[in-house]
């Protein structure tokens, strides 16, 4: 609980939050909410990884966001007074903190710092979504996949060897995150490996030449 707004709340607000929050342990594959659900709690990822996705025409899967520890999710439909338009699913065993929306309402009414926190989070999310939309519609397949690998490296970091992505995605998930077919993702990963830009071992991806990925992403 110390992870949420340690400097934004006074003693009474911290006690209110501590008394109201529910911590849940979730295994990979757990659905936290899905398209059409009403949001009754904002969710905070304390540990693990979560992916958010939606289905397009023909049932094709699109991953819209990857959540990392320290982030709230489910906030857009709550503030927009809408049902969820995406599905949130645990990708790596996770600890989730559930904050009831009535508690969020009470904090927002009295604490402008909390309001600014959510405004910043929403504005940042919007900016990233705009950038991704432009990139994934204008870049060729190589540029899209290179951008996705850089995005994963920047968001989840590397393991102790300084090269291995600290997240293991299936080829289907990489494709869904890059707005391409699975066959294109497999083919492009193989090309990157043959060019010594990355190294592959099942779901393990090592970044050998980050500068090369940057060039491909920029000119893709």
CSV table of C-alpha atoms in Angstrom, one decimal:
chain,number,residue,atom,x,y,z
A,1,UNK,CA,0.0,0.0,0.0
A,2,UNK,CA,2.9,2.4,0.5
A,3,UNK,CA,3.3,2.4,-3.3
A,4,UNK,CA,0.2,4.4,-3.9
A,5,UNK,CA,0.5,8.2,-3.5
A,6,UNK,CA,2.8,8.1,-0.4
A,7,UNK,CA,3.4,11.8,-0.6
A,8,UNK,CA,0.0,12.9,-1.9
A,9,UNK,CA,-2.2,12.0,1.0
A,10,UNK,CA,-2.5,13.3,4.6
A,11,UNK,CA,-2.8,10.8,7.5
A,12,UNK,CA,-6.6,10.6,7.4
A,13,UNK,CA,-6.6,10.0,3.6
A,14,UNK,CA,-3.9,7.3,3.9
A,15,UNK,CA,-6.0,5.5,6.6
A,16,UNK,CA,-9.1,5.7,4.4
A,17,UNK,CA,-7.2,4.2,1.5
A,18,UNK,CA,-5.6,1.5,3.6
A,19,UNK,CA,-9.0,0.5,5.1
A,20,UNK,CA,-10.7,0.4,1.7
A,21,UNK,CA,-8.2,-1.2,-0.6
A,22,UNK,CA,-8.3,-5.0,-1.4
A,23,UNK,CA,-5.2,-6.8,-2.4
A,24,UNK,CA,-5.6,-9.8,-4.7
A,25,UNK,CA,-3.1,-12.3,-6.0
A,26,UNK,CA,-3.9,-13.3,-9.6
A,27,UNK,CA,-2.4,-16.0,-11.8
A,28,UNK,CA,-1.6,-15.7,-15.5
A,29,UNK,CA,-4.7,-15.7,-17.6
A,30,UNK,CA,-7.0,-14.1,-15.0
A,31,UNK,CA,-9.5,-11.7,-16.5
A,32,UNK,CA,-9.7,-8.6,-14.3
A,33,UNK,CA,-12.5,-6.9,-16.4
A,34,UNK,CA,-13.6,-7.3,-20.0
A,35,UNK,CA,-15.3,-5.3,-22.7
A,36,UNK,CA,-18.8,-4.1,-21.6
A,37,UNK,CA,-18.1,-4.3,-17.8
A,38,UNK,CA,-18.9,-1.5,-15.5
A,39,UNK,CA,-15.9,-0.3,-13.6
A,40,UNK,CA,-16.5,-0.4,-9.8
A,41,UNK,CA,-12.8,-0.3,-8.7
A,42,UNK,CA,-9.7,1.3,-10.1
A,43,UNK,CA,-7.0,-1.3,-10.4
A,44,UNK,CA,-3.3,-0.7,-9.4
A,45,UNK,CA,-0.6,-3.1,-10.5
A,46,UNK,CA,1.7,-3.7,-7.6
A,47,UNK,CA,3.6,-6.7,-9.0
A,48,UNK,CA,3.5,-8.6,-12.3
A,49,UNK,CA,2.3,-7.7,-15.8
A,50,UNK,CA,-1.1,-7.1,-17.3
A,51,UNK,CA,-2.2,-6.7,-20.9
A,52,UNK,CA,-5.2,-4.8,-22.2
A,53,UNK,CA,-6.7,-5.8,-25.5
A,54,UNK,CA,-9.9,-5.7,-27.6
A,55,UNK,CA,-11.3,-7.7,-30.5
A,56,UNK,CA,-11.5,-6.1,-34.0
A,57,UNK,CA,-13.3,-7.1,-37.1
A,58,UNK,CA,-13.3,-10.9,-37.5
A,59,UNK,CA,-12.3,-11.4,-33.9
A,60,UNK,CA,-8.7,-10.3,-34.5
A,61,UNK,CA,-6.9,-9.4,-31.3
A,62,UNK,CA,-5.3,-6.0,-30.7
A,63,UNK,CA,-3.2,-5.4,-27.6
A,64,UNK,CA,-3.8,-1.7,-26.8
A,65,UNK,CA,-1.7,-1.3,-23.7
A,66,UNK,CA,0.8,-3.2,-21.5
A,67,UNK,CA,0.6,-2.4,-17.8
A,68,UNK,CA,3.7,-2.4,-15.6
A,69,UNK,CA,4.0,-2.2,-11.8
A,70,UNK,CA,3.2,1.3,-10.4
A,71,UNK,CA,0.3,2.0,-12.9
A,72,UNK,CA,-3.4,2.3,-12.5
A,73,UNK,CA,-5.7,0.9,-15.2
A,74,UNK,CA,-9.4,1.0,-15.8
A,75,UNK,CA,-9.3,4.8,-15.2
A,76,UNK,CA,-10.4,5.9,-18.7
A,77,UNK,CA,-13.9,4.3,-18.6
A,78,UNK,CA,-14.4,5.4,-15.0
A,79,UNK,CA,-13.7,9.1,-15.8
A,80,UNK,CA,-15.6,8.9,-19.1
A,81,UNK,CA,-18.6,7.3,-17.3
A,82,UNK,CA,-18.5,4.5,-19.8
A,83,UNK,CA,-18.3,0.7,-19.7
A,84,UNK,CA,-14.9,-0.9,-20.4
A,85,UNK,CA,-14.0,-1.0,-24.0
A,86,UNK,CA,-11.0,-3.3,-23.5
A,87,UNK,CA,-10.3,-6.5,-21.6
A,88,UNK,CA,-7.6,-6.6,-18.9
A,89,UNK,CA,-5.9,-9.9,-18.4
A,90,UNK,CA,-3.0,-10.9,-16.2
A,91,UNK,CA,0.0,-11.8,-18.3
A,92,UNK,CA,2.5,-12.6,-15.5
A,93,UNK,CA,1.4,-13.6,-12.0
A,94,UNK,CA,0.4,-10.4,-10.3
A,95,UNK,CA,-0.6,-8.6,-7.2
A,96,UNK,CA,-3.5,-6.2,-7.9
A,97,UNK,CA,-4.8,-3.5,-5.6
A,98,UNK,CA,-8.5,-2.7,-6.0
A,99,UNK,CA,-9.5,0.8,-5.0
A,100,UNK,CA,-13.4,1.3,-4.9
A,101,UNK,CA,-14.5,4.2,-7.1
A,102,UNK,CA,-16.4,5.8,-4.3
A,103,UNK,CA,-13.1,6.2,-2.4
A,104,UNK,CA,-11.5,7.7,-5.5
A,105,UNK,CA,-14.4,10.1,-5.6
A,106,UNK,CA,-13.9,11.2,-2.0
A,107,UNK,CA,-10.2,11.7,-2.5
A,108,UNK,CA,-10.7,13.7,-5.7
A,109,UNK,CA,-13.2,16.0,-4.0
A,110,UNK,CA,-10.7,17.1,-1.3
A,111,UNK,CA,-7.2,16.5,-2.8
A,112,UNK,CA,-6.1,18.4,-5.9
A,113,UNK,CA,-2.8,16.5,-5.9
A,114,UNK,CA,-4.7,13.3,-6.6
A,115,UNK,CA,-6.7,15.0,-9.3
A,116,UNK,CA,-3.5,16.2,-11.0
A,117,UNK,CA,-2.1,12.7,-10.7
A,118,UNK,CA,-5.0,11.2,-12.7
A,119,UNK,CA,-4.9,14.1,-15.2
A,120,UNK,CA,-1.3,13.5,-15.9
A,121,UNK,CA,-1.8,9.7,-16.2
A,122,UNK,CA,-4.7,10.2,-18.6
A,123,UNK,CA,-2.8,12.8,-20.7
A,124,UNK,CA,0.3,10.6,-20.8
A,125,UNK,CA,-1.9,7.6,-21.9
A,126,UNK,CA,-3.5,9.7,-24.6
A,127,UNK,CA,-0.2,10.9,-26.0
A,128,UNK,CA,1.2,7.3,-26.1
A,129,UNK,CA,-1.9,6.1,-27.8
A,130,UNK,CA,-1.7,8.8,-30.4
A,131,UNK,CA,2.0,8.0,-31.1
A,132,UNK,CA,1.2,4.3,-31.4
A,133,UNK,CA,-1.7,4.9,-33.7
A,134,UNK,CA,0.4,6.9,-36.1
A,135,UNK,CA,3.3,4.5,-36.0
A,136,UNK,CA,1.3,1.3,-36.4
A,137,UNK,CA,-0.7,2.7,-39.3
A,138,UNK,CA,2.1,4.4,-41.2
A,139,UNK,CA,5.2,2.2,-40.6
A,140,UNK,CA,5.9,-1.0,-42.5
A,141,UNK,CA,6.1,-4.4,-40.8
A,142,UNK,CA,9.8,-4.1,-39.9
A,143,UNK,CA,9.3,-0.6,-38.4
A,144,UNK,CA,6.3,-1.7,-36.4
A,145,UNK,CA,8.0,-4.7,-34.9
A,146,UNK,CA,11.2,-2.8,-34.1
A,147,UNK,CA,9.1,-0.1,-32.3
A,148,UNK,CA,7.3,-2.8,-30.3
A,149,UNK,CA,10.6,-4.4,-29.2
A,150,UNK,CA,12.0,-0.9,-28.2
A,151,UNK,CA,8.7,-0.2,-26.3
A,152,UNK,CA,9.0,-3.5,-24.4
A,153,UNK,CA,12.7,-2.7,-23.6
A,154,UNK,CA,11.9,0.8,-22.3
A,155,UNK,CA,8.8,-0.3,-20.3
A,156,UNK,CA,10.0,-3.5,-18.8
A,157,UNK,CA,13.8,-3.3,-19.0
A,158,UNK,CA,16.4,-6.0,-19.5
A,159,UNK,CA,17.5,-8.9,-17.3
A,160,UNK,CA,20.9,-9.0,-15.6
A,161,UNK,CA,22.7,-9.9,-18.8
A,162,UNK,CA,21.8,-6.4,-20.1
A,163,UNK,CA,20.3,-7.9,-23.3
A,164,UNK,CA,17.3,-10.2,-22.6
A,165,UNK,CA,13.9,-8.5,-22.5
A,166,UNK,CA,12.3,-8.8,-19.1
A,167,UNK,CA,9.0,-10.0,-20.6
A,168,UNK,CA,8.2,-13.1,-22.5
A,169,UNK,CA,5.5,-12.7,-25.2
A,170,UNK,CA,4.1,-15.3,-27.5
A,171,UNK,CA,4.4,-14.6,-31.2
A,172,UNK,CA,0.7,-14.0,-31.2
A,173,UNK,CA,1.0,-11.4,-28.5
A,174,UNK,CA,3.9,-9.7,-30.3
A,175,UNK,CA,1.8,-9.6,-33.5
A,176,UNK,CA,-1.3,-8.2,-31.6
A,177,UNK,CA,0.9,-5.5,-30.0
A,178,UNK,CA,2.4,-4.6,-33.4
A,179,UNK,CA,-0.8,-4.6,-35.5
A,180,UNK,CA,0.3,-7.4,-37.8
A,181,UNK,CA,-0.4,-11.0,-38.5
A,182,UNK,CA,1.4,-13.7,-36.5
A,183,UNK,CA,3.1,-15.1,-39.6
A,184,UNK,CA,4.5,-11.6,-40.3
A,185,UNK,CA,5.7,-11.3,-36.8
A,186,UNK,CA,7.5,-14.7,-37.0
A,187,UNK,CA,9.0,-13.9,-40.3
A,188,UNK,CA,10.3,-10.4,-39.2
A,189,UNK,CA,11.7,-11.7,-36.0
A,190,UNK,CA,13.6,-14.4,-38.0
A,191,UNK,CA,15.0,-11.6,-40.3
A,192,UNK,CA,16.1,-9.5,-37.3
A,193,UNK,CA,17.8,-12.6,-35.9
A,194,UNK,CA,19.6,-13.3,-39.2
A,195,UNK,CA,20.8,-9.7,-39.3
A,196,UNK,CA,22.1,-10.0,-35.7
A,197,UNK,CA,19.9,-7.3,-34.4
A,198,UNK,CA,18.2,-9.7,-31.9
A,199,UNK,CA,18.8,-13.3,-30.7
A,200,UNK,CA,15.9,-15.7,-30.2
A,201,UNK,CA,15.3,-18.7,-27.9
A,202,UNK,CA,11.7,-19.6,-27.8
A,203,UNK,CA,9.9,-16.6,-26.1
A,204,UNK,CA,13.2,-15.2,-24.9
A,205,UNK,CA,14.3,-12.3,-27.0
A,206,UNK,CA,17.8,-10.7,-26.6
A,207,UNK,CA,18.4,-7.2,-28.0
A,208,UNK,CA,21.8,-7.4,-29.6
A,209,UNK,CA,21.8,-4.1,-31.6
A,210,UNK,CA,19.5,-1.5,-30.0
A,211,UNK,CA,20.8,1.2,-32.3
A,212,UNK,CA,19.9,-1.0,-35.3
A,213,UNK,CA,16.3,-1.4,-33.9
A,214,UNK,CA,16.1,2.4,-33.4
A,215,UNK,CA,17.1,3.0,-37.1
A,216,UNK,CA,14.6,0.5,-38.3
A,217,UNK,CA,11.8,1.9,-36.1
A,218,UNK,CA,12.6,5.5,-37.2
A,219,UNK,CA,12.8,4.7,-40.9
A,220,UNK,CA,10.2,1.9,-41.0
